[in-house]
Every structure is written in structure tokens, then in C-alpha cells.
mmCIF file of C-alpha atoms and ligand atoms in Angstrom:
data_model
loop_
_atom_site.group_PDB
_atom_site.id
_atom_site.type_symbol
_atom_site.label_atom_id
_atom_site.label_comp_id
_atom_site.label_asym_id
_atom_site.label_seq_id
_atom_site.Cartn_x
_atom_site.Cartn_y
_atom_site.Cartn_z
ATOM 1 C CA UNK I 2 23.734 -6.360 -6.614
ATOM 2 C CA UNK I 3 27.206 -7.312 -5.703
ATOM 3 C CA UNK I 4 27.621 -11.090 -5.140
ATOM 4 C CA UNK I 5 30.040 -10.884 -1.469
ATOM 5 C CA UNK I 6 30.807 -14.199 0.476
ATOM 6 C CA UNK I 7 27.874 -14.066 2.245
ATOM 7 C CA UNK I 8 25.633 -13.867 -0.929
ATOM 8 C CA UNK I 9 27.242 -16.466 -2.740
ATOM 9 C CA UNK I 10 27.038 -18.827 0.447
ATOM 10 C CA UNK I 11 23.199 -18.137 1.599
ATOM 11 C CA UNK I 12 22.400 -19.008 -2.584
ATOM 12 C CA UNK I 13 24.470 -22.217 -2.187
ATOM 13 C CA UNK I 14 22.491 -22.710 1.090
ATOM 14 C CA UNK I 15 19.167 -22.414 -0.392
ATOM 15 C CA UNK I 16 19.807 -23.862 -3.430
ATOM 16 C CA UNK I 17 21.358 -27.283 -2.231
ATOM 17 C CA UNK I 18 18.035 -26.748 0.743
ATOM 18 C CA UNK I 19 15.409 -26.825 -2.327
ATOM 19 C CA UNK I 20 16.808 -29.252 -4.272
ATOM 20 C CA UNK I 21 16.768 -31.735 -1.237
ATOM 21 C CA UNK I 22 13.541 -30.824 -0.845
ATOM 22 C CA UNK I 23 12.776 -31.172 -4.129
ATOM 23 C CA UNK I 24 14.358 -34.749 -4.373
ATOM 24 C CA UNK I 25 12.590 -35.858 -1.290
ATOM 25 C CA UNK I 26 9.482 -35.165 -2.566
ATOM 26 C CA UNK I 27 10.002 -36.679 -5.839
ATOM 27 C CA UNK I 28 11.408 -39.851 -4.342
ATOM 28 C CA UNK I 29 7.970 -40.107 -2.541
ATOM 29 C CA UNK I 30 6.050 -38.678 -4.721
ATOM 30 C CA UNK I 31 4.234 -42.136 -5.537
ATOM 31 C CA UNK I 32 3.302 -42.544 -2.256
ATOM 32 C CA UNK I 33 2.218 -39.265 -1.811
ATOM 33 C CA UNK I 34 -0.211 -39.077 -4.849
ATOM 34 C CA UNK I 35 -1.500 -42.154 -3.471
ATOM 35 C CA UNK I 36 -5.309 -42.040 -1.808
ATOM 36 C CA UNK I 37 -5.159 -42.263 1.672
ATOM 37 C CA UNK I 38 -6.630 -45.593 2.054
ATOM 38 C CA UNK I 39 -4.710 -46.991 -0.552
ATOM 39 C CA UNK I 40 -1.446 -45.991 1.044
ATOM 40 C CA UNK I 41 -0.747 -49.486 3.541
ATOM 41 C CA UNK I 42 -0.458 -51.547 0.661
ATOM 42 C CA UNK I 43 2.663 -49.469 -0.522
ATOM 43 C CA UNK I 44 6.042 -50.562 0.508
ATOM 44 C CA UNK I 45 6.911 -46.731 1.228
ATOM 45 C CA UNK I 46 4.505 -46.759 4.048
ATOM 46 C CA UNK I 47 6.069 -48.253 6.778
ATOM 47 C CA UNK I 48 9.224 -45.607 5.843
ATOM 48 C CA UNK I 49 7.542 -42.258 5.128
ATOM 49 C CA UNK I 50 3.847 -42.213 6.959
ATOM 50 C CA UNK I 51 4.347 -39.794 10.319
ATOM 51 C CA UNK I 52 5.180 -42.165 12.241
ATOM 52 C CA UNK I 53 7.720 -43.818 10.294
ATOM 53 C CA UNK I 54 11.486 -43.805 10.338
ATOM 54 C CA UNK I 55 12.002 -41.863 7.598
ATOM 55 C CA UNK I 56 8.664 -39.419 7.994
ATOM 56 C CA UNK I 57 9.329 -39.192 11.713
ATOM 57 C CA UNK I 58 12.969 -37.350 10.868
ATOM 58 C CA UNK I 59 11.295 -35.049 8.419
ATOM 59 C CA UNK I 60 8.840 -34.432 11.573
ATOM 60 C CA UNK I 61 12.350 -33.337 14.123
ATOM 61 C CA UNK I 62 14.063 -31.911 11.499
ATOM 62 C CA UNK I 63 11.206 -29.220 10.546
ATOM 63 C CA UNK I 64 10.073 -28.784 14.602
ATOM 64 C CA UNK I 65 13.618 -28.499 15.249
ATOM 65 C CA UNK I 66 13.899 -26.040 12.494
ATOM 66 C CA UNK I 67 11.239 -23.926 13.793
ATOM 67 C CA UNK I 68 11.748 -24.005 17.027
ATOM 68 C CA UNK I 69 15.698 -22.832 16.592
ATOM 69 C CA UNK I 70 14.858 -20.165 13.912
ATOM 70 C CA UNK I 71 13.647 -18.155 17.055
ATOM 71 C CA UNK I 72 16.954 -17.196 18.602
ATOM 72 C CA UNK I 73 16.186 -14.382 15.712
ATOM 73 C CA UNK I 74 13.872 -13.489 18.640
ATOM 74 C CA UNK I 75 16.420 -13.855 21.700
ATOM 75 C CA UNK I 76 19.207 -11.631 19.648
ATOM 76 C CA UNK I 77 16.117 -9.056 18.634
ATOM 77 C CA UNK I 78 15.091 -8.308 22.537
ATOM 78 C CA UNK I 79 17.740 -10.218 25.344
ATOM 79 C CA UNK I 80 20.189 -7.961 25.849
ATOM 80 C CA UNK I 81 23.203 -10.249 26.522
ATOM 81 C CA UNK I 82 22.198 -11.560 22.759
ATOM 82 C CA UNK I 83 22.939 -8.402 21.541
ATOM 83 C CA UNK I 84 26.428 -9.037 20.612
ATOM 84 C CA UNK I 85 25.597 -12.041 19.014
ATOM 85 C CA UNK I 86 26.394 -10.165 14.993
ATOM 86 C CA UNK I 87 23.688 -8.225 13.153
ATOM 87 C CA UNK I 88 20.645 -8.591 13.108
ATOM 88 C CA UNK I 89 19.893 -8.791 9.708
ATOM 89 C CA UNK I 90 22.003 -12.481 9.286
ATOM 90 C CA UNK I 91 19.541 -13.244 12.170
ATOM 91 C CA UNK I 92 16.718 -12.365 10.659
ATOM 92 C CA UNK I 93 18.170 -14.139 6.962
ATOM 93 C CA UNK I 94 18.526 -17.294 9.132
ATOM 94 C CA UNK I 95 15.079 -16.704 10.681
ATOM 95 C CA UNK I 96 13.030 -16.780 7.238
ATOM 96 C CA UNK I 97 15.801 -20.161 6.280
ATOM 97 C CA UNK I 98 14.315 -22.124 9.088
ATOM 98 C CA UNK I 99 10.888 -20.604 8.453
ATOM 99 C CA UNK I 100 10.672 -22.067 4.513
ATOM 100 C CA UNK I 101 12.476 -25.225 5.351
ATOM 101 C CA UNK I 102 10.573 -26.049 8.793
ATOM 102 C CA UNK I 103 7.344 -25.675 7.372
ATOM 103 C CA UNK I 104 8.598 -27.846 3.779
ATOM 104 C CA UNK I 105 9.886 -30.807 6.096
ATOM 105 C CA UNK I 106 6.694 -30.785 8.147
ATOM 106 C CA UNK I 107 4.683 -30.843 5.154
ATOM 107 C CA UNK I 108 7.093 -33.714 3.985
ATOM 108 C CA UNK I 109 6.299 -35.218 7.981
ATOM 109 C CA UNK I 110 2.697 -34.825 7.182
ATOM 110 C CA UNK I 111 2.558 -36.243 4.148
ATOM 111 C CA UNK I 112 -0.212 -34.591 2.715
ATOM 112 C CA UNK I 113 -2.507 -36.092 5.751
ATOM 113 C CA UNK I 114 -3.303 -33.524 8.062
ATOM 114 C CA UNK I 115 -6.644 -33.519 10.455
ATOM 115 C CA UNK I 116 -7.397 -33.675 13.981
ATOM 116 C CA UNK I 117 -5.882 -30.998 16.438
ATOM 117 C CA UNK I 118 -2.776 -30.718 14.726
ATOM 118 C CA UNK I 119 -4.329 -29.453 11.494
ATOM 119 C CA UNK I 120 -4.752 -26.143 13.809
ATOM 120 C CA UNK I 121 -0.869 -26.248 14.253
ATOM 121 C CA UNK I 122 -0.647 -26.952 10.289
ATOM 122 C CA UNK I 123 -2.934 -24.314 9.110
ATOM 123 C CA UNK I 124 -1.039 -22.112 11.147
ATOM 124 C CA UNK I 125 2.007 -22.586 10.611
ATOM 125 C CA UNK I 126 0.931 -22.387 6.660
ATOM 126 C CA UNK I 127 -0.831 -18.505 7.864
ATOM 127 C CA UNK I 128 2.372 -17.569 9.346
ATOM 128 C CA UNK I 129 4.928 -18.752 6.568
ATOM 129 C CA UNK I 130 3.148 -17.299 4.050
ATOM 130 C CA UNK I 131 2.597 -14.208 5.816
ATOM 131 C CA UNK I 132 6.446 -13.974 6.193
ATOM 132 C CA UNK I 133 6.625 -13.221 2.816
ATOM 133 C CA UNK I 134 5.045 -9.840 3.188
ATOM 134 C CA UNK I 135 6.555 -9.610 6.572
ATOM 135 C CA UNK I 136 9.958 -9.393 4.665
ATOM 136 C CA UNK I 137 8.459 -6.534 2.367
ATOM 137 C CA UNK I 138 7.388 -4.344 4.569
ATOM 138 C CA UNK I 139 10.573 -5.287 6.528
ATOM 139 C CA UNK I 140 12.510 -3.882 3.609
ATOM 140 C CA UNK I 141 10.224 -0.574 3.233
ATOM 141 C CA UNK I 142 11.657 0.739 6.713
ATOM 142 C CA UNK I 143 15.115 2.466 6.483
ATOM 143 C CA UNK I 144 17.812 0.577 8.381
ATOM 144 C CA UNK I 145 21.632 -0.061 9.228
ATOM 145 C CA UNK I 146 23.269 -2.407 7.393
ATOM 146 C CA UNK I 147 23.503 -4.216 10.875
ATOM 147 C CA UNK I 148 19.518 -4.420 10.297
ATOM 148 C CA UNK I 149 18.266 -1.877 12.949
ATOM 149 C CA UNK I 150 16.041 0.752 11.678
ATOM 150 C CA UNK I 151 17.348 4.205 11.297
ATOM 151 C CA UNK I 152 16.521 6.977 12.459
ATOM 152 C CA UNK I 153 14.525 9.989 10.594
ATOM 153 C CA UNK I 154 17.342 12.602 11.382
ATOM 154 C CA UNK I 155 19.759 9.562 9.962
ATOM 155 C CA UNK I 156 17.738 8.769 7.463
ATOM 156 C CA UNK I 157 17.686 12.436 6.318
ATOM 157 C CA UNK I 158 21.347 12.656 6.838
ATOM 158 C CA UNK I 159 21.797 10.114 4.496
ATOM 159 C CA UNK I 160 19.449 11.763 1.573
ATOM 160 C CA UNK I 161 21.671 14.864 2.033
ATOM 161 C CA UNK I 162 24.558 13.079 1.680
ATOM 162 C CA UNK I 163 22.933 11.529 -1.322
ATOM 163 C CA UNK I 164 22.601 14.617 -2.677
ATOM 164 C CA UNK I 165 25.595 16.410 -2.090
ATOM 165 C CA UNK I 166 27.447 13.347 -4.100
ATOM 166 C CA UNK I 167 24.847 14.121 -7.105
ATOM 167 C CA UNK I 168 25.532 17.452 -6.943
ATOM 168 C CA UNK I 169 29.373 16.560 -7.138
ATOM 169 C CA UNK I 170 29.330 13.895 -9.144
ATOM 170 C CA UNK I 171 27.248 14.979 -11.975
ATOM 171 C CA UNK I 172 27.096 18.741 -11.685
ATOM 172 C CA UNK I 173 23.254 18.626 -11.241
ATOM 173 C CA UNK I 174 21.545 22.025 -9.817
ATOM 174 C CA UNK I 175 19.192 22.020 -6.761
ATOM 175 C CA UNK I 176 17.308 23.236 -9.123
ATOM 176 C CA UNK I 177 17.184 19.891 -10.659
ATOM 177 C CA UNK I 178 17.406 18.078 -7.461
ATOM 178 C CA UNK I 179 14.706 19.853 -6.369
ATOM 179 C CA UNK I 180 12.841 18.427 -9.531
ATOM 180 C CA UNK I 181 13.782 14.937 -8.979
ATOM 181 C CA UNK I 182 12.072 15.108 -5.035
ATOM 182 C CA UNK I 183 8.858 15.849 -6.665
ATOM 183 C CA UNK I 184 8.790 13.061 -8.641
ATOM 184 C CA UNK I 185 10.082 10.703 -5.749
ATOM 185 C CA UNK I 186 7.242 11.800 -4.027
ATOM 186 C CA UNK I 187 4.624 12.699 -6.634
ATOM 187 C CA UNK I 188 1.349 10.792 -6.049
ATOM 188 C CA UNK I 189 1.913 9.983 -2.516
ATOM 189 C CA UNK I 190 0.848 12.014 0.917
ATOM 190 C CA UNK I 191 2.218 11.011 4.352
ATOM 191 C CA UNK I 192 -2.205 11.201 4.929
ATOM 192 C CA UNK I 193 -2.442 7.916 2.927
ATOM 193 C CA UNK I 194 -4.590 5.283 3.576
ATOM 194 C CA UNK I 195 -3.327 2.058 5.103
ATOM 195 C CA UNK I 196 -4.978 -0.055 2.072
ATOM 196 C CA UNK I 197 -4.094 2.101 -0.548
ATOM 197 C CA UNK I 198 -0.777 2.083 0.721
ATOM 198 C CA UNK I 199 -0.584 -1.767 0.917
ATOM 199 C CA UNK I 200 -1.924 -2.390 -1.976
ATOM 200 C CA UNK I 201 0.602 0.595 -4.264
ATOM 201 C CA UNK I 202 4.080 -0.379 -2.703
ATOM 202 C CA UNK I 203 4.534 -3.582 -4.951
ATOM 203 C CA UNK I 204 4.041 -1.201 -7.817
ATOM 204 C CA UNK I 205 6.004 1.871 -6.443
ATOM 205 C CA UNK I 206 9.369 0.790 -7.022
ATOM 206 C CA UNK I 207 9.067 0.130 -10.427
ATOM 207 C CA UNK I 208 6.916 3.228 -11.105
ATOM 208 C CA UNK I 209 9.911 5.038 -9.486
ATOM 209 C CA UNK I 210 12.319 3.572 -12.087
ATOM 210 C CA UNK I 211 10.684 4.666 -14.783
ATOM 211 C CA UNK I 212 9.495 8.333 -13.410
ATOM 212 C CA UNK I 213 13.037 9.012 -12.424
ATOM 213 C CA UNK I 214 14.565 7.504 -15.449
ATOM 214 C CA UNK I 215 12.274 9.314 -17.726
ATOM 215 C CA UNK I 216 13.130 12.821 -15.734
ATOM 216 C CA UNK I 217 17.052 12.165 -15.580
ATOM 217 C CA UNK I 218 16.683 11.563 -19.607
ATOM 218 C CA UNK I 219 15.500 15.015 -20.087
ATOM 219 C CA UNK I 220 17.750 16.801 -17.688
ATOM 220 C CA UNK I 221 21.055 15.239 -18.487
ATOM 221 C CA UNK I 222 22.935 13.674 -21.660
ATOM 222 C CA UNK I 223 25.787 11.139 -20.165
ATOM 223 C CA UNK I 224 27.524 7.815 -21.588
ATOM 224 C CA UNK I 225 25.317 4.903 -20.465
ATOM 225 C CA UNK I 226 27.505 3.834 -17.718
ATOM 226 C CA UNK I 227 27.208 7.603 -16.420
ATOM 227 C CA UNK I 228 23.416 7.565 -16.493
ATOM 228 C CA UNK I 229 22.998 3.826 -14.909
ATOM 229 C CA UNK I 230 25.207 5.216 -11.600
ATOM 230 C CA UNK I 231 23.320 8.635 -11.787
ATOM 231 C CA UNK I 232 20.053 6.635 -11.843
ATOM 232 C CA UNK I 233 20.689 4.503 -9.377
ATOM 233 C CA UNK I 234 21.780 7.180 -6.983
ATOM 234 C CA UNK I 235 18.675 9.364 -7.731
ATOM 235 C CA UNK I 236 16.909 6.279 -7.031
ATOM 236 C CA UNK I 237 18.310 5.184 -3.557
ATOM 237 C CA UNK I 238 17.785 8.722 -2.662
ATOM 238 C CA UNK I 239 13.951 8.751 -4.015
ATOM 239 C CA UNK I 240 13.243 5.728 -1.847
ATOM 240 C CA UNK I 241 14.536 7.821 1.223
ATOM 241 C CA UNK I 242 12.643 10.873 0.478
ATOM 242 C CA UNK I 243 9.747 8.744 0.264
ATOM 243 C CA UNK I 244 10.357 6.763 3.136
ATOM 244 C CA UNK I 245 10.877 10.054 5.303
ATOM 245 C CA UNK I 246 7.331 10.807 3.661
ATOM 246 C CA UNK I 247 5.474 7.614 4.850
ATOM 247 C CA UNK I 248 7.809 6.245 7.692
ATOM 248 C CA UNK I 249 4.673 6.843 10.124
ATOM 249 C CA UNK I 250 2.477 4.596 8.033
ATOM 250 C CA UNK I 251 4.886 2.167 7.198
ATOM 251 C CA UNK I 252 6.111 1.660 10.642
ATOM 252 C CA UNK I 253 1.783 1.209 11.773
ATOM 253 C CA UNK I 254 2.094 -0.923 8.951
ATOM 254 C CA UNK I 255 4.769 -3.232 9.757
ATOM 255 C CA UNK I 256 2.894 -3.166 13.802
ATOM 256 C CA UNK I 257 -0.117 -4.225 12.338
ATOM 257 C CA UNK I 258 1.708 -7.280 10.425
ATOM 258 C CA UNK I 259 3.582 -7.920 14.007
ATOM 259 C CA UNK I 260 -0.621 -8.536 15.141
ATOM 260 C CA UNK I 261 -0.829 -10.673 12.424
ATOM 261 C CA UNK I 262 1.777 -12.682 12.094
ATOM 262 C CA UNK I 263 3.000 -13.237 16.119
ATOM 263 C CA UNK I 264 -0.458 -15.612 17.127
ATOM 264 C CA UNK I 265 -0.576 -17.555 14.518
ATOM 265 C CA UNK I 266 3.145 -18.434 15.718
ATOM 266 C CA UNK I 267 1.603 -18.819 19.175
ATOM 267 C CA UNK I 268 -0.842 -21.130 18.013
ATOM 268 C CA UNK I 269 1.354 -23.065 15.879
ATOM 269 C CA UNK I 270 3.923 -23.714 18.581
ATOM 270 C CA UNK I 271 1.527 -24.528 21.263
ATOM 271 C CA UNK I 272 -0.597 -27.259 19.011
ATOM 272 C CA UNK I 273 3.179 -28.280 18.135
ATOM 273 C CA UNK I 274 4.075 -28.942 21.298
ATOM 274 C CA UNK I 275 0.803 -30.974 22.144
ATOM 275 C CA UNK I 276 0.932 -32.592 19.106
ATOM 276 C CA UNK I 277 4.910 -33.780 20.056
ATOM 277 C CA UNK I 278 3.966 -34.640 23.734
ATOM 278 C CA UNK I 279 0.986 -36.474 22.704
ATOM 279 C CA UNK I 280 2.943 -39.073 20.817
ATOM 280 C CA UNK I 281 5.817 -39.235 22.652
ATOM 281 C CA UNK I 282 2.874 -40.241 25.747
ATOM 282 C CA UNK I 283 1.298 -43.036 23.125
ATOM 283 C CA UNK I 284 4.379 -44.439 21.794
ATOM 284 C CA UNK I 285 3.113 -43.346 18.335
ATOM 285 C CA UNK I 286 6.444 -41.625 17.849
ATOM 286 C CA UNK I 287 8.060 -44.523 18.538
ATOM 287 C CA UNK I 288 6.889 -46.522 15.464
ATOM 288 C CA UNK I 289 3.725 -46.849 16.704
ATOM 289 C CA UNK I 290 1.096 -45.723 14.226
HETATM 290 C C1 HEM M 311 6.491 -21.290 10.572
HETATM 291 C C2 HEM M 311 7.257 -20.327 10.236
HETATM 292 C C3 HEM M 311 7.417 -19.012 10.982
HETATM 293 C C4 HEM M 311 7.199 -18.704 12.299
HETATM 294 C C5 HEM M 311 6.699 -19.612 13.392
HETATM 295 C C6 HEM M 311 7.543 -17.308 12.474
HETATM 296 C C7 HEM M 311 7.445 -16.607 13.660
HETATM 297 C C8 HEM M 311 7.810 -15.285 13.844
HETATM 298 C C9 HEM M 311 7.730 -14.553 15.080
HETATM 299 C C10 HEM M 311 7.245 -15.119 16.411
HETATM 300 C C11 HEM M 311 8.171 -13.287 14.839
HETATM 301 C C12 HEM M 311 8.306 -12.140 15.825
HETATM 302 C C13 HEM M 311 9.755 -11.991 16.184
HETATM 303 C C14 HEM M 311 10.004 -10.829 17.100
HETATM 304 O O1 HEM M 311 9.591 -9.718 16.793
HETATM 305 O O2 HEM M 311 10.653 -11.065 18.115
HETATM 306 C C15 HEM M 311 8.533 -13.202 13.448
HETATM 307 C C16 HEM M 311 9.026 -12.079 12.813
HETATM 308 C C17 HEM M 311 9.287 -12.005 11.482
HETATM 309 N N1 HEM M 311 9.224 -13.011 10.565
HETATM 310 FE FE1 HEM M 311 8.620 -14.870 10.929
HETATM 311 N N2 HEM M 311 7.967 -16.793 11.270
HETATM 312 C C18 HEM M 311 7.899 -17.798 10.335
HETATM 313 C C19 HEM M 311 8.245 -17.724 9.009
HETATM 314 C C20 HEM M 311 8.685 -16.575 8.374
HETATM 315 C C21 HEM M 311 9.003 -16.493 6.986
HETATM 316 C C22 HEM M 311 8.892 -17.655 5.995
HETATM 317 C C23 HEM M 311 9.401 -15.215 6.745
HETATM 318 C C24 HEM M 311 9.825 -14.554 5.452
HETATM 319 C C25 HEM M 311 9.652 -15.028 4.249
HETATM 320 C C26 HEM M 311 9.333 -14.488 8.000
HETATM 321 C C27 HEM M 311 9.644 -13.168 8.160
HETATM 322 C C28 HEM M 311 9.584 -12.499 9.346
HETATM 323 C C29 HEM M 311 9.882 -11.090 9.472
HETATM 324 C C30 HEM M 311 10.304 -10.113 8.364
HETATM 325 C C31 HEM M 311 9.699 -10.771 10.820
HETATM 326 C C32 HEM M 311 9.808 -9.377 11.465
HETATM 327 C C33 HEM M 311 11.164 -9.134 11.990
HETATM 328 C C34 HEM M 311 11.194 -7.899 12.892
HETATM 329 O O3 HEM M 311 10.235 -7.187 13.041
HETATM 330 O O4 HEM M 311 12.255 -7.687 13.479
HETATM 331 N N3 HEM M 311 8.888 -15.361 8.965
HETATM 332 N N4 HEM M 311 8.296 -14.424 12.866
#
């Protein structure tokens, strides 16, 4: 993967991100590990429980967090947004605020959570972790590099094009293109199960790297550095053809993750909110409890 700009300053991001988080949590960490009941007779108390100076930041930094990572959201469907750069920054910014928020409002917490806000806890946990296979399947569907999916006659144009620079590249026959789209798809059906399918794709891509590399080894005899490019273009088109294959299920897929994932958010931000006006009302916020 080529490191551009961008790369090298969302890895700075994330790195100096974790390693605060990392630090703040170590700096507490006495009063963390510390019983609940035990915890007033710690000098850190007054700082870092909820309601304290320092734990009430970590509380508006990770609501803030979360609340802002939604103008992914606003750019995905207002159309006035839609100038606003691609959507796949957007969405890189969206799953930022959506690891941080949650780490700061765990930091907020600090390892107390009950009453009506556990409900906005728990979910917020469901949805976070959910993300993560959000993102997968997010990856699975054929897009732009703006983000936006493609289109099956684009996506086919593309595994032509593919192809034709094989073909030119490397001198392989259709014959032996031909070859190479059976094992691409080999094993799969565009009938497959939901399940199944969920539960093979972590597993496919490195099944395909082997399969293809195995079938390029008997066709063709190049220098290394030959093979590695032929490989990896065989491969990007293999993930096409069998994306073209199983777009329909991985697009029902990706809906039924939407189901998923979008109440949890609901009922995270609404218990949020109460949970924010509620202490505001009592003066809890405020250095209260
Ligand atoms: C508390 C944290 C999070 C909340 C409240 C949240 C909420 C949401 C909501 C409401 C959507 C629907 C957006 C739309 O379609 O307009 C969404 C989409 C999505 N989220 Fe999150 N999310 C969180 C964390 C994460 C994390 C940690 C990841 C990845 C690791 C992630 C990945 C995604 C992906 C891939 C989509 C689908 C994008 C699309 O279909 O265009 N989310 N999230």
C-alpha cells in the first residue's frame, strides 16, 4: 500500500489519539483499579470521578466526539453537503470519532456505569464494536475512490479493463484468463447463504491469494517482481469477478448491518442526551456529585 499524505497523516492522527488514550488511562489507572467504595478516600477522586473536572472533560470531549462524527451522515444524504469532498475521508473521520468518543466516555465513566445511562453505555459499546464489521462489509462492495459504490456495468468495465492490461502486459491467453475466473470464483454461487457467506469472507481473501498464486505459478515463469505485479493484478480483478458474483448478497448484507447498527445509535444518543440534560438540571455537572 502506498503511504500518500493522507496515509501518513490519519497514522500520525491515530497514533498520537491512542497513545493519549493510553497515557490517560495509565495516569489513572490507580484510581481506576480501585473498588468502588474505596475510591473517596483517593486524592484522584475529586479530579477524575464523572463529575469531576478532569472526568467531566473526558465526558464533552467523547459526547462531542460522537455527536460531530455524524456530519458523515449530513454529507452521505443532504444534498447541499454533497460537495463537501469524498465520502470516503467522511466516513475515515466517522469511525475516528467513533473509537475515540466511545474511549473518552469510557475514560468519563470510569469503569462505573449503572442506572439509565448504562442503556446509553451498552449501546454505544453494541454499536462501536459493530462498526468494525460495518467497515468490512463496507469494503466488500465495489466503489469510487470518492467512496460511492459502483456500479455493476462499472464494475464490469473495470474487470475488462483489468484484463485487457493482463493480456498486454504479460501476454496471458483468454485461455488462461478464462482459467484464472474459475478460480476467483470457484466455491462460491451468487445462491449463497447469508451465514455462510458471513462467516467465509474473513477467510476468502486469503484463500484467493493462495488459489491464484498457486495457478499463476503453473501458467507463467517471470522474475519475482514480474509475478508480484501479475499477482496482484489477477487478484484485484478476482475480487471484482467475485464481487459481480455476490454484489446482491453483499449489498442485503451490508442492509441488514444498516438494521443493526442504526438503533443502537438511536438509543445511545437519546439516553445521551437524557443522561446530559439530567445533570445539567441537578447541577451534578457542575461539580456536584
Ligand atoms: C458510538 C459510535 C458510533 C455510532 C453512534 C455510529 C453511528 C452510525 C450511524 C447512525 C450510521 C448510519 C449512517 C448513515 O447511513 O447515514 C453509521 C454508519 C456506519 N458506521 Fe458507525 N457509528 C459508530 C461507530 C463506528 C465505528 C467504530 C465504525 C468502524 C470501525 C463505524 C463504521 C460505520 C460504517 C462502515 C457505516 C456505514 C457507512 C455507509 O453505509 O455509508 N461506526 N454509524
Amino acid at each position: 500500500m502506498r503511504m500518500t499524505p493522507y496515509r501518513a497523516c490519519t497514522l500520525l492522527l491515530w497514533t498520537v489519539s491512542l497513545g493519549l488514550i493510553v497515557f490517560l488511562w495509565v495516569r489513572g489507572s490507580e484510581y481506576y483499579l480501585t473498588p468502588l467504595v474505596e475510591r473517596p478516600r483517593q486524592e484522584a477522586y475529586w479530579a477524575l470521578k464523572p463529575g469531576g473536572p478532569v472526568g467531566r472533560a473526558y465526558g464533552i470531549v467523547g459526547a462531542s466526539l460522537m455527536v460531530v462524527m455524524q456530519l458523515y451522515s449530513v454529507r452521505k444524504r443532504i444534498r447541499p453537503f454533497r460537495g463537501w469532498g469524498p465520502l470516503r475521508y467522511w466516513l475515515d473521520f466517522h469511525i475516528f470519532c467513533g473509537v475515540l468518543g466511545p474511549l473518552f466516555i469510557l475514560l468519563h465513566s470510569s469503569l462505573k456505569v449503572h442506572g439509565l445511562v448504562a442503556l446509553s453505555f451498552w449501546s454505544m459499546v453494541i454499536v462501536a464494536s459493530s462498526g468494525v464489521l460495518g467497515r468490512f462489509l463496507y469494503l466488500q462492495i465495489p466503489r469510487r475512490r470518492s467512496g460511492d459504490e459502483l456500479s455493476l456495468q462499472e464494475v464490469e468495465a473495470e474487470s475488462t479493463m483489468l484484463a485487457e492490461r493482463i493480456r498486454s502486459e504479460f501476454g496471458l491467453t483468454q485461455a488462461a484468463i478464462d482459467q484464472l475466473d474459475k478460480v476467483a470464483v470457484s466455491g462460491l454461487s451468487s445462491q449463497i447463504s447469508l451465514g455462510r457467506l458471513l462467516l467465509r469472507l474473513p477467510f476468502e481473501g486469503i484463500r484467493l491469494r493462495l488459489r491464484l498464486g498457486a495457478q499463476l505459478g503453473r501458467m507463467k515463469n517471470l522474475p519475482p517482481k514480474s509475478f508480484r505485479k501479475l499477482a496482484g493484478l489477477s487478484r484485484q480483478r478476482a475480487q471484482l469477478q467475485r464481487r459481480v458474483l455476490l454484489m446482491a448478497k453483499l449489498q442485503e448484507l451490508f442492509y441488514y448491518w444498516h438494521v443493526f447498527h442504526k438503533p443502537f445509535a438511536i438509543v445511545m444518543y437519546i439516553f445521551m442526551f437524557v443522561h446530559i440534560g439530567v445533570a445539567l438540571m441537578t447541577g451534578y455537572a457542575w461539580g456536584g456529585g
